[in-house]
XYZ file of C-alpha atoms in Angstrom:
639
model
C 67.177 -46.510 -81.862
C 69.256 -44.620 -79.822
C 67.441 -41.797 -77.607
C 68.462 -38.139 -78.551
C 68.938 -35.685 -75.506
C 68.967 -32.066 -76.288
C 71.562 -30.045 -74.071
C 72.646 -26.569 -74.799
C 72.650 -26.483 -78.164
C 73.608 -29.880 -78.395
C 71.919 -32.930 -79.752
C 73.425 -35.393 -77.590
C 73.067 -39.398 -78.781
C 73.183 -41.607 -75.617
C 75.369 -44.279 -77.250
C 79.101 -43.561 -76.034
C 80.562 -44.431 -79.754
C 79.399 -41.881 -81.352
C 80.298 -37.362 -80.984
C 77.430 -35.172 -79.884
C 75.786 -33.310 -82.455
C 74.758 -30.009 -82.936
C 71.416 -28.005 -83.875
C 71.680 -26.445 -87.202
C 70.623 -22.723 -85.323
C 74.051 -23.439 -83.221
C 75.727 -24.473 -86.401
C 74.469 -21.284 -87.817
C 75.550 -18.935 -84.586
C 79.160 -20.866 -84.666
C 79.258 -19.245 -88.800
C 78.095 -16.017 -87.160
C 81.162 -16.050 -84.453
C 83.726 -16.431 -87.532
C 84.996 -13.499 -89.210
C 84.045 -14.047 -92.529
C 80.685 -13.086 -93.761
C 78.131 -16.465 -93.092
C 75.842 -15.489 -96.264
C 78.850 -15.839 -98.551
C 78.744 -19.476 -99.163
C 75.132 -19.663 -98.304
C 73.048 -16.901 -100.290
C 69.974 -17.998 -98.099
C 71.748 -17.541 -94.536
C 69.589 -14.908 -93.355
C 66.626 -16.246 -94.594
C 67.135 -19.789 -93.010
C 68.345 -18.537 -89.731
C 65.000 -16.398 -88.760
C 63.066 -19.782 -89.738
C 65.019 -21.424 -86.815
C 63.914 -22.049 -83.388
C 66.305 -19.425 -81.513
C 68.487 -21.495 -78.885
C 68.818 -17.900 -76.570
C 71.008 -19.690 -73.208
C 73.614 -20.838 -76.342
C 73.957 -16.845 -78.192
C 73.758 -15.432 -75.215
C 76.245 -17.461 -73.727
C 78.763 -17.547 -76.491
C 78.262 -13.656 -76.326
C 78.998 -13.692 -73.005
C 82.442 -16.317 -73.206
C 84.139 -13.887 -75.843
C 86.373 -11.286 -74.515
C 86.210 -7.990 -75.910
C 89.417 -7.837 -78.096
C 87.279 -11.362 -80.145
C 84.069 -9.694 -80.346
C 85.527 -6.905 -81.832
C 86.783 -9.307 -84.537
C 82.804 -10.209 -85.830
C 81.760 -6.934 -85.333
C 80.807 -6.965 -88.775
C 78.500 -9.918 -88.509
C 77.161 -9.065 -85.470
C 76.198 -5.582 -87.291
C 74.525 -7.758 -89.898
C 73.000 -9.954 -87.039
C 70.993 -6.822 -85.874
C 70.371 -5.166 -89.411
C 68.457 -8.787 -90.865
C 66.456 -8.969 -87.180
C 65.144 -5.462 -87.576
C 64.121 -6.260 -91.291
C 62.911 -9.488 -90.332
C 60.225 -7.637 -88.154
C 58.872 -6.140 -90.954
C 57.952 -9.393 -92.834
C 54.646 -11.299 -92.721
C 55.653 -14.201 -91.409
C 55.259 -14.247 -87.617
C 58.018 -16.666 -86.929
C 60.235 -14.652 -88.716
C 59.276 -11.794 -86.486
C 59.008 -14.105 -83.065
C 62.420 -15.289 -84.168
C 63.808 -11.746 -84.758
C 62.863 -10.184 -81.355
C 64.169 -13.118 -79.302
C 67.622 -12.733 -81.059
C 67.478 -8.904 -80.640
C 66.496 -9.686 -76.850
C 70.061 -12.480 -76.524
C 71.924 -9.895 -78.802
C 72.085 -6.388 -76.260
C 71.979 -8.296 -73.174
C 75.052 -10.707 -74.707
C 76.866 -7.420 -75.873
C 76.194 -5.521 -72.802
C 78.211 -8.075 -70.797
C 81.234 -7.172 -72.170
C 80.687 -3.415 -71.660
C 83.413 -2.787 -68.958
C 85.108 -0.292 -68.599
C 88.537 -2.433 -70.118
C 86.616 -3.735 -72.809
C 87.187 -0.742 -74.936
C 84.540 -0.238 -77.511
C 81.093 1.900 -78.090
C 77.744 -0.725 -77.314
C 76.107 1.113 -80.370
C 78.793 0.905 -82.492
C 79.549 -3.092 -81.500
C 75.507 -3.917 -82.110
C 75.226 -1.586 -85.046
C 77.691 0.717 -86.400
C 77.930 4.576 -85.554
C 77.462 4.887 -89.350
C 73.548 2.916 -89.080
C 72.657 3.225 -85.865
C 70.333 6.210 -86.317
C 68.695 4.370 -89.593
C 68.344 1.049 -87.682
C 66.959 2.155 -83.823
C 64.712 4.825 -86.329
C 63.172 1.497 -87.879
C 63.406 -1.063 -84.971
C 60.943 1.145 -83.076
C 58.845 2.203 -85.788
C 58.431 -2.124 -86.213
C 57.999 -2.398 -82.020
C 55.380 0.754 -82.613
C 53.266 -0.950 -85.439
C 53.429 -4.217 -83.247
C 52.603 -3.221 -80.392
C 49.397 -1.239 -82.071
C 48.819 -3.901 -84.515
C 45.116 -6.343 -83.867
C 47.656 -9.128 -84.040
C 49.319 -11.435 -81.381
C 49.190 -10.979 -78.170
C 52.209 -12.607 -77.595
C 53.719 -10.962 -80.320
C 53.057 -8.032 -78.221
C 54.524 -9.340 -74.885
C 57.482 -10.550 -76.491
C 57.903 -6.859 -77.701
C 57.256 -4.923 -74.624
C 60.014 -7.914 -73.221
C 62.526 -6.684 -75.846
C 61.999 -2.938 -74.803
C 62.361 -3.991 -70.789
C 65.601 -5.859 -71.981
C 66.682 -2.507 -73.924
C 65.776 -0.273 -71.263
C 67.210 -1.966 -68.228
C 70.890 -3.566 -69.814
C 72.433 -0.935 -67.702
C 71.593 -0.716 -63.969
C 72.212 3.061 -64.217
C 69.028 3.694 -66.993
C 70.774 7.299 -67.473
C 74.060 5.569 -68.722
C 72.215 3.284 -71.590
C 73.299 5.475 -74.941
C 70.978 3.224 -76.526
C 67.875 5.112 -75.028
C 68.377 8.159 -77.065
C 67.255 6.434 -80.147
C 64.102 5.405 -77.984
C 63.560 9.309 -76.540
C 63.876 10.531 -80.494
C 61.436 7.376 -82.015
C 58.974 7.752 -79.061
C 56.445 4.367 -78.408
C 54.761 6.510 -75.674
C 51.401 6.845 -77.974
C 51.580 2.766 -78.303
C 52.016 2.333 -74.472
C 49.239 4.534 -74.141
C 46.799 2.494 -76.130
C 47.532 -0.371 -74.530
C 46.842 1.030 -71.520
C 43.080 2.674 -72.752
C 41.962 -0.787 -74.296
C 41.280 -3.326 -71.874
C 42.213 -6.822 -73.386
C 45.299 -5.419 -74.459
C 45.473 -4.157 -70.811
C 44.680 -7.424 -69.034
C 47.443 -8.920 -70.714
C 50.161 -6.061 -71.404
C 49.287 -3.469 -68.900
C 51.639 -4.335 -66.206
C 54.514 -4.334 -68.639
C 53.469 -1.317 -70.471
C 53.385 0.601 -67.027
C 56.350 -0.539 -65.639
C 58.450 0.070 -69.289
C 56.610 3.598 -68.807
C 58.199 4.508 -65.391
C 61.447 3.481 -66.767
C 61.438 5.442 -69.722
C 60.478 8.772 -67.757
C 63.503 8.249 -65.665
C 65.797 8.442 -68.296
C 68.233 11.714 -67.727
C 65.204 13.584 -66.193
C 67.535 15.905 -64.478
C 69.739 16.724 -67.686
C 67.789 16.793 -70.101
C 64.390 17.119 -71.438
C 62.844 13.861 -71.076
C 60.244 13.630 -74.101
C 58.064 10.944 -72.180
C 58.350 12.934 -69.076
C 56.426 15.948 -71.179
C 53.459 14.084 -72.515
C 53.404 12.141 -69.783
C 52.256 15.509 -67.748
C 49.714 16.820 -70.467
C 47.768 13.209 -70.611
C 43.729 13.964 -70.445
C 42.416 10.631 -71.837
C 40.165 9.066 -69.225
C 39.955 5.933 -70.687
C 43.871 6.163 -70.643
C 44.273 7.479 -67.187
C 41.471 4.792 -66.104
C 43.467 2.065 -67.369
C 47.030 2.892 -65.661
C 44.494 3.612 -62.604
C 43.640 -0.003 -62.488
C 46.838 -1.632 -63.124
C 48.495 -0.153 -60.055
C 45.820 -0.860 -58.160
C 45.344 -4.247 -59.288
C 49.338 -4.874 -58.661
C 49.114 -3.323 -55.143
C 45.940 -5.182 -54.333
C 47.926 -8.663 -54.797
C 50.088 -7.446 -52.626
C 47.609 -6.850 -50.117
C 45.495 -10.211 -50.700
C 48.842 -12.164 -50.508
C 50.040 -10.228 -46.944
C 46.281 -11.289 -45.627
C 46.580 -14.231 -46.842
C 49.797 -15.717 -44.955
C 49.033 -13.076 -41.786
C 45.542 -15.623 -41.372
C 47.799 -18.524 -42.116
C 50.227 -16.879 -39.772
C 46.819 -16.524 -36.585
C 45.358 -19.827 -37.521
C 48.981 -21.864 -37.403
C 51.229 -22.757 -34.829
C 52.186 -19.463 -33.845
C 48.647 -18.432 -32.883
C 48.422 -21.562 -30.404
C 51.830 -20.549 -28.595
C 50.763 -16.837 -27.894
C 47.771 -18.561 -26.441
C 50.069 -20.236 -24.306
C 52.561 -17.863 -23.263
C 51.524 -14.443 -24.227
C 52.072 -11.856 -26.628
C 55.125 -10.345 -24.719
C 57.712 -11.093 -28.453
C 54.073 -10.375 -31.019
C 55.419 -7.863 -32.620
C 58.934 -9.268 -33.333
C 57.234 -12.446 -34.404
C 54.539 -10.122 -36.760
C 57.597 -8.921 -38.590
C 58.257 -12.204 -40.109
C 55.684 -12.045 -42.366
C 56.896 -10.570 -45.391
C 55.674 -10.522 -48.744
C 58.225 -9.386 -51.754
C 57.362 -5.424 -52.214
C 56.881 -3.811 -55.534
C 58.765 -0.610 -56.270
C 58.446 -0.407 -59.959
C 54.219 -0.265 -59.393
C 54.574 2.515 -56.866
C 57.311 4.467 -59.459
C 54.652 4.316 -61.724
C 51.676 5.645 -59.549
C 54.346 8.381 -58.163
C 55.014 9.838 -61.486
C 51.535 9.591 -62.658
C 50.682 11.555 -59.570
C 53.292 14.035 -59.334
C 53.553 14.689 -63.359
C 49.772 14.899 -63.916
C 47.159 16.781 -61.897
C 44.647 14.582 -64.548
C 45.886 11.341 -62.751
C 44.281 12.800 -59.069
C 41.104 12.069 -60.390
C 41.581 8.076 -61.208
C 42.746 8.122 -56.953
C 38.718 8.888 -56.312
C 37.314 6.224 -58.956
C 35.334 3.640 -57.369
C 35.998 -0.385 -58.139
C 34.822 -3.396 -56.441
C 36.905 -4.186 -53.219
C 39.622 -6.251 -55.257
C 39.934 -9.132 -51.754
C 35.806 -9.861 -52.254
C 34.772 -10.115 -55.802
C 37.202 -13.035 -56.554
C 37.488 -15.425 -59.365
C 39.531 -19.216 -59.195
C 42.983 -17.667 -59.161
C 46.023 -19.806 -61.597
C 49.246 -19.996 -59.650
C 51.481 -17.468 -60.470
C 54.738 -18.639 -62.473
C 57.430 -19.675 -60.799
C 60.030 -16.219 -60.677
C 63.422 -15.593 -59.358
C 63.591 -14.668 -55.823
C 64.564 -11.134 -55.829
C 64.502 -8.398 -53.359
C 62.414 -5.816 -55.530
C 59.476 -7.129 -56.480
C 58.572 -6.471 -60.233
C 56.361 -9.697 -60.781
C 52.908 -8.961 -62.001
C 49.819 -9.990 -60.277
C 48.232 -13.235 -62.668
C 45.843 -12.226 -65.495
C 42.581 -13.726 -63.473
C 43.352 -11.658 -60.460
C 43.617 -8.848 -63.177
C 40.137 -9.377 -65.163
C 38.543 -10.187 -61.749
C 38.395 -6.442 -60.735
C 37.034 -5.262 -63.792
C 33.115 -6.402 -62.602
C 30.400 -4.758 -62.649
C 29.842 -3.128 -59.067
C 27.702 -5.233 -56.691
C 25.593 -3.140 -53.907
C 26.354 -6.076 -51.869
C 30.431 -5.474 -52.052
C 32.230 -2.665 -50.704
C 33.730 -0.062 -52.757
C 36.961 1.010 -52.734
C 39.443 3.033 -54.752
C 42.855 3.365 -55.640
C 43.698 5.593 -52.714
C 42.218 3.859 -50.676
C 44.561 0.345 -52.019
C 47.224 2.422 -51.852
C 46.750 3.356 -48.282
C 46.502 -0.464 -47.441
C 49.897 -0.964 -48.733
C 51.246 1.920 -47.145
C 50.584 0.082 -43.785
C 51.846 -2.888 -44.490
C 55.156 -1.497 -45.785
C 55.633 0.669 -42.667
C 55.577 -1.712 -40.603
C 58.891 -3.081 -40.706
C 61.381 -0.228 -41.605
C 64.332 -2.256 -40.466
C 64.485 -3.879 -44.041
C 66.422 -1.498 -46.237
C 63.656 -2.249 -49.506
C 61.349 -1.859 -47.204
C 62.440 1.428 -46.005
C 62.648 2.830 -49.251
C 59.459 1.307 -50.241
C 57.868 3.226 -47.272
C 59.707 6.492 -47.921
C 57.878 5.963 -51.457
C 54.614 5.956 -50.110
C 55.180 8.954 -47.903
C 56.419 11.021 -50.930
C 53.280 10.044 -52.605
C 51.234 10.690 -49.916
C 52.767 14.300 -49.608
C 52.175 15.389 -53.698
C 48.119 14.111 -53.115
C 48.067 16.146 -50.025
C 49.304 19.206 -52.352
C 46.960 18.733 -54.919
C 43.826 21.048 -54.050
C 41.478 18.514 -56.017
C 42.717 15.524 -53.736
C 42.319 17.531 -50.644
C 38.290 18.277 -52.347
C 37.576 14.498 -52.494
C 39.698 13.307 -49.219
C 37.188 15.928 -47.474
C 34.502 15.311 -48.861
C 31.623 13.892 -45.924
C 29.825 12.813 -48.628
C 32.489 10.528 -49.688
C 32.871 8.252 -46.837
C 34.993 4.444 -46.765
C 35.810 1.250 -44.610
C 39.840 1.692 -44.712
C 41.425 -1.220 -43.125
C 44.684 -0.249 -42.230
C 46.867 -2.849 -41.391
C 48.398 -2.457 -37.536
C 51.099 -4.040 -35.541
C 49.557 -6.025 -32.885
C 49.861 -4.634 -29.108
C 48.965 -5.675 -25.845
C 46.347 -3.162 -25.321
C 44.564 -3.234 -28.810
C 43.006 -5.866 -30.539
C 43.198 -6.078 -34.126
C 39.117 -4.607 -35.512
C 36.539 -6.697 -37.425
C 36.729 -5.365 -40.846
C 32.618 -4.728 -40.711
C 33.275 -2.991 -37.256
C 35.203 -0.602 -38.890
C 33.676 3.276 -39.348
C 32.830 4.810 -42.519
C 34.609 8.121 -42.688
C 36.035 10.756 -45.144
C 39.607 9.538 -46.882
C 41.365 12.284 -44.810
C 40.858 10.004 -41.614
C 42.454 7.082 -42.734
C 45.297 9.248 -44.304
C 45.835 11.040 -41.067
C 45.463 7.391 -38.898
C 48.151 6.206 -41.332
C 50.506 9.701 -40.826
C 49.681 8.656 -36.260
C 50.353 5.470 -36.894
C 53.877 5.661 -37.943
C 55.476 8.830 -36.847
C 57.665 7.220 -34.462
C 60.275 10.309 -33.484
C 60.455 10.339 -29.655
C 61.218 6.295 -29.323
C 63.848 6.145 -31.964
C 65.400 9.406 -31.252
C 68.758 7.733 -30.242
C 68.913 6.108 -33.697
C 66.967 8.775 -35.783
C 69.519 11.406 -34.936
C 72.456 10.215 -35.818
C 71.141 10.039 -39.312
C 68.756 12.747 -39.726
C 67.347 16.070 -38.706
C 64.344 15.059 -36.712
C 63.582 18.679 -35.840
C 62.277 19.829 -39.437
C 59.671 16.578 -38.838
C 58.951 17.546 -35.677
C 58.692 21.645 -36.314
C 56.006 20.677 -38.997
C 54.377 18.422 -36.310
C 54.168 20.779 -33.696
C 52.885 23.925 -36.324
C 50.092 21.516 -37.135
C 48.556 22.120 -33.908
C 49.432 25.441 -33.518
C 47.664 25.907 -36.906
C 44.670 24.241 -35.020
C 44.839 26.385 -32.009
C 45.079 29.693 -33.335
C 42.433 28.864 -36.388
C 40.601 25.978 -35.638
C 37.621 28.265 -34.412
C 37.299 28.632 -37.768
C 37.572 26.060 -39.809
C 36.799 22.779 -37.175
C 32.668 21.659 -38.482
C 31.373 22.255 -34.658
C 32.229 24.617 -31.765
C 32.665 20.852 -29.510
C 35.282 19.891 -32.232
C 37.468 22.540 -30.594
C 37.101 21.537 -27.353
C 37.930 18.117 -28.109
C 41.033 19.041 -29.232
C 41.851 20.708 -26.062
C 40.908 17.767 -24.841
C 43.127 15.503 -26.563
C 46.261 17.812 -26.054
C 45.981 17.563 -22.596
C 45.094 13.766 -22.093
C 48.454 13.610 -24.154
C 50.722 15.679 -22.126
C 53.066 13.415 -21.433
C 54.100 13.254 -25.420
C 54.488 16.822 -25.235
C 56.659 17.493 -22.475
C 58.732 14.497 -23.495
C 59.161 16.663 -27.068
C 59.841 19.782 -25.111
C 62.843 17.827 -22.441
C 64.675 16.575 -25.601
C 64.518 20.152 -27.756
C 65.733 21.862 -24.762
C 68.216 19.689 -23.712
C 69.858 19.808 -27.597
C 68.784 23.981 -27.897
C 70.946 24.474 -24.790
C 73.663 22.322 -25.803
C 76.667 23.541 -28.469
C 76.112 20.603 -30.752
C 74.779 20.142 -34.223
C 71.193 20.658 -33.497
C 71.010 23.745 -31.703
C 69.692 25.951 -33.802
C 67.116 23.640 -35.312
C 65.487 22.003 -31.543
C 65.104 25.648 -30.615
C 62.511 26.462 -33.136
C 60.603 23.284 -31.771
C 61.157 24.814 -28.142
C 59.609 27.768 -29.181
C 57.017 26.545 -31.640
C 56.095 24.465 -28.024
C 55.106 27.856 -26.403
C 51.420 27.589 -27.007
C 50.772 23.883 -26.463
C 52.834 23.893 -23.137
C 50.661 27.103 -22.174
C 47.508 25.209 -22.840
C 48.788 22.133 -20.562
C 50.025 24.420 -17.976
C 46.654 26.338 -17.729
C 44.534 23.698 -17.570
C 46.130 20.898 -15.870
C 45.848 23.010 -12.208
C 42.558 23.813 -13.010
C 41.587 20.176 -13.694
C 43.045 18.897 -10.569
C 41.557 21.743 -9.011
C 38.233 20.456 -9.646
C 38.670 17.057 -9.215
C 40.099 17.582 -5.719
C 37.116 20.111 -4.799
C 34.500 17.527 -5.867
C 36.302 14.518 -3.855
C 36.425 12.955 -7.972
C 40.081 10.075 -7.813
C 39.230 10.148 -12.042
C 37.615 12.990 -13.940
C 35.720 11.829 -16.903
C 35.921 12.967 -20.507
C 32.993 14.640 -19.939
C 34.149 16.397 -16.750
C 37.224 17.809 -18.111
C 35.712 19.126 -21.273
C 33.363 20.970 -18.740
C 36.695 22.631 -17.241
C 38.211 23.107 -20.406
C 34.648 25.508 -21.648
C 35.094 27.057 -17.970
C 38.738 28.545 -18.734
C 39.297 29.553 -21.839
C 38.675 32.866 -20.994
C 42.078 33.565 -18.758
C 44.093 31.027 -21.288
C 46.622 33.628 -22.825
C 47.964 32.383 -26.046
C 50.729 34.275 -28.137
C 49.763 34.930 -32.630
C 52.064 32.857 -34.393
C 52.908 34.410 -37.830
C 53.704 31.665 -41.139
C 51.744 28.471 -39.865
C 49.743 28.420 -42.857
C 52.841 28.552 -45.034
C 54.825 25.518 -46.085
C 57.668 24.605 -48.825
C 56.241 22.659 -51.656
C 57.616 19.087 -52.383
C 60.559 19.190 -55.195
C 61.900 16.170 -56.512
C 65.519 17.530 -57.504
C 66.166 19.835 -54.813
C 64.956 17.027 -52.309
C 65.251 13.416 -53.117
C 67.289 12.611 -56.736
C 69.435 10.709 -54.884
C 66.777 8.361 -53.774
C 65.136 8.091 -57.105
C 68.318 7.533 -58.812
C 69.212 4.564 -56.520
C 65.836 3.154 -56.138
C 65.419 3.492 -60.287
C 68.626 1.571 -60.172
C 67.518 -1.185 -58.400
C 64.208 -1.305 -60.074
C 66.136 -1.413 -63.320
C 68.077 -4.377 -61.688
C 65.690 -6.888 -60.776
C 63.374 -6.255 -63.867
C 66.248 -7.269 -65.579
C 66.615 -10.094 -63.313
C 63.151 -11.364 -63.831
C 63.136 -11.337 -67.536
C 64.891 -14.961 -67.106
C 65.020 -17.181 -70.669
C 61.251 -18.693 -69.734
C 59.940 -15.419 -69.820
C 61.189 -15.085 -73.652
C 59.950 -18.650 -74.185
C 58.950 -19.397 -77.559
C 56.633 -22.590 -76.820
C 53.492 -20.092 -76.640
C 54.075 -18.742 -79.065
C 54.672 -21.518 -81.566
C 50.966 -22.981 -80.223
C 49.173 -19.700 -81.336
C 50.960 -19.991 -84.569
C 50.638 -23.654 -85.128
C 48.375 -23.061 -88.060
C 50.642 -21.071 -89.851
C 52.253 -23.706 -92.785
């Protein structure tokens, strides 16, 4: 007998004498494509066709080859199309249903590629008519809802949450998709929610369920009011708040095992036998090579759980088993495009590792403390545009904690101490630390070693100010240690404490005067920055009066006691011996600062980096991801 190959819709025979045939589903599309009504001859068209394996490249596709003058011809059918998937949904039969969400899925993404501006017709109107759109989008989510709530299929339910990714994210600008306003008025928020608060549901939807939340809250949030956007903010549910808690964290915590991961492959390979060799003069060019996809839509999701609700702080502090250590056998991940935004979810056994019981053998760590881990790694290599914004991200994120007065409690707190192991670029003069060597401090340490570590103003000045205003950065800088001077006496835990920070101003003079050479040069100047580098200039006063003072003195007593090197010791001893003819000047406003504001600030960064978000999750919801061969196993039994 001859042997069949299946091909796009095809069912191709391999002997030459004989035309390729076709599926009956494609038989059945090719009746949907003609401008008569299919169910007219056949009575039982509707019924038959949801009983059929969907063939998604071959709708999609012919979708796709029509131009919009012929699709306006079957507008009719195609109405129909979408009116017998949504009341397929509701029937018992879960192939029915499986069969009705995976044509819904090839259906708006088919349709949507012929939405150009030339095209000439209404998306809503082409899928549904303007006559049942409200009636049909009113009962498609109610379905999704009961679904997705429903102690049914799981992959029922992540074919679902699929469908609403594919209806959210048809349009790379989310504020443009009409579509949407049926999903802001028939709200799933309360279903995302329990997914999110029940943890099978979460090990296997969670990801999705947070990501489709971010999405959703960035829907017109500057026009209009935004009803996800409103209960997002007034969420108290621990359990709830718990469970988006551990999904970021789990998603940034892959990113931070799989970073480890390839930097050790990276010391242990060739590379590490070369440096032997010949140095570390190119390390940190050669460091920059590793590079693990980022994840934007994860960190979306933890910034508008932080900024929108103060609940959320308190999931930051919760304490989980270090996700690297408590490990189970790990599947490989499946096989996803190559994109530049990561949006790929960390595997299910990386997921339900995490969720242990703590071990007094294992470190602890916490979300923040994950987060902070990522942070570094992003930083590092700013030169990558995702990167960039990835690491602006963080920043923003960092700043809304920092204004929280609860966060600023538990990053305090002595009593709350952690191993944070930030990741840092290699250098000649610093070896990378053991993880066990590392101290166990308050939160606020690592945050602040994170803010040192990457405030890089003076060496990229050249290329920082032809973009920005570097001055505001530094102003706030600078006012930090004034805010130090003039109060630290009381506020810093020991009278030492203040010394030290003497201390550390002067052992770090040269930073300072380097500041104070480049705000004067621009203050004096007629340019662009004039009025802004002389605030820094004069912000300087009381730093540069400090280092002035007590430089002479220092040498002073070095020279009189025939010392080539004072010690740290030494100098503090000079420092206790002069503060009495040290003549400072009261600086009014340091403890006043403007709060962060999304709109006024940065909604052109969220609307671009929501745009490419939307992008590559549309991207990565490829036909294998809509696969029904999992589903037809779970349902095998079903006659």
């Amino acid at each position: 007998m001859a042997q069949v190959e299946k091909r796009g819709g095809l069912l191709r025979k391999s002997s030459a004498s004989k035309k390729p045939l076709k599926e009956k589903v494609v038989l059945m599309y090719d009746e949907i494509f003609m401008t008569e009504d299919p169910s007219k001859c056949s009575p039982r068209f509707w019924e038959e066709l949801f009983l059929m394996k969907v063939n998604l490249e071959y709708l999609e596709g012919k979708l796709e080859s029509l131009d919009g003058e012929e699709l306006m011809k079957i507008k009719d059918n195609i109405n129909c199309l979408f009116q017998h998937c949504i009341q397929a949904l509701g029937e018992d039969h879960p192939i029915r249903v499986v069969n009705a969400l995976q044509t819904l899925c090839a259906l708006i993404r088919g349709v949507h590629q012929k939405n150009k501006s030339t095209s000439g017709f209404d998306i809503i109107n082409m899928l549904m008519g303007f006559d049942k759109a409200e009636l049909c989008m009113k009962n498609l989510m109610e379905s999704l809802d009961s679904l997705l709530c429903a102690e049914g299929s799981e992959s029922l339910k992540s074919l679902c949450l699929k469908l609403l990714l594919c209806l959210v994210t048809v349009t790379d600008n989310i504020s443009q998709n009409t579509i949407l306003e049926y999903v802001m008025i028939n709200s799933i928020f309360e279903a995302i929610l329990q997914i999110l608060s029940h943890p099978p549901s979460r090990r296997e939807h969670g990801y999705d369920a947070v990501v489709l939340l971010a999405l959703l809250v960035n829907y017109r949030k500057y026009e209009s009011v935004n009803p996800y956007i409103v209960k997002l903010s007034i969420v108290d549910d621990e359990a709830t708040l718990n469970g988006m808690g551990l999904v970021i964290a789990q998603a940034l915590s892959e990113y931070n095992r799989q970073y480890k991961d390839k930097e050790e492959e990276h010391q242990s390979g060739f590379f590490s036998a070369l440096t032997n060799m010949v140095g570390s003069m190119f390390i940190a060019d050669a460091h920059e090579k590793i590079s693990v996809q980022t994840n934007e839509a994860i960190l979306l999701a933890l910034y508008e759980a932080v900024h929108l609700n103060r609940n959320f702080i308190t999931v930051l502090a919760q304490s989980h088993p270090e996700m690297g250590l408590v490990t189970t056998p790990v599947s490989p991940a499946p096989t996803t495009p190559a994109t530049p935004l990561g949006t790929t979810p960390p595997s299910s056994d990386v997921i339900s590792s995490v969720e242990l019981p703590l071990d007094a053998d294992v470190q602890t760590s916490n979300l923040l403390i994950t987060f902070l881990k990522y942070s570094s790694i992003v930083m590092q290599d700013t030169k990558d545009e995702h990167r960039l914004h990835s690491g602006k991200l963080c920043l923003i994120i960092l700043t809304c904690i920092a204004e929280d007065q609860y966060a600023n409690a538990f990053l305090h707190d002595d009593n709350m101490n952690f191993r944070v192991n930030l990741h840092r670029m290699p250098m000649r003069h610093r070896k990378k630390a053991a993880d066990k060597n590392l101290p166990c401090r308050p939160l606020v340490c690592a945050v602040l070693d994170l803010m040192v570590e990457f405030i890089f103003l003076m060496s990229n000045e050249t290329v920082l100010l032809a973009k920005h205003n570097i001055f505001t950065l530094a102003l706030m800088i600078v006012n930090l240690f004034n805010m130090f001077i003039t109060y630290g006496d009381t506020f810093l835990p020991t009278p030492s404490s203040y010394d030290e920070l003497y201390y550390e101003i002067i052992r770090m003079h040269q930073s300072f005067d380097n500041l104070y050479s480049m705000v004067l040069r621009l203050s004096t100047n007629a340019g662009q920055w004039k009025e802004a580098a002389s605030k820094v200039t004069h912000a300087l006063v009381n730093i540069r009066a400090i280092i002035n003072h007590f430089n002479p003195k220092i040498e002073s007593y070095a020279a009189v006691n025939h010392i080539s090197q004072l010690s740290e010791e030494q100098v503090l001893e000079v420092v206790r011996a002069n503060y009495d003819t040290l003549t400072l000047k009261l600086q009014d406003g340091l403890d006043q600062y403007e709060r962060y504001s999304e709109q006024h600030k940065e909604a052109a960064f969220f609307k671009e980096l929501v745009r490419s978000i939307s992008t590559n999750v549309r991207r990565n919801l490829a036909f294998h991801t809509l696969s029904q061969e999992v589903l037809l196993k779970e349902f095998s039994t079903i006659s």
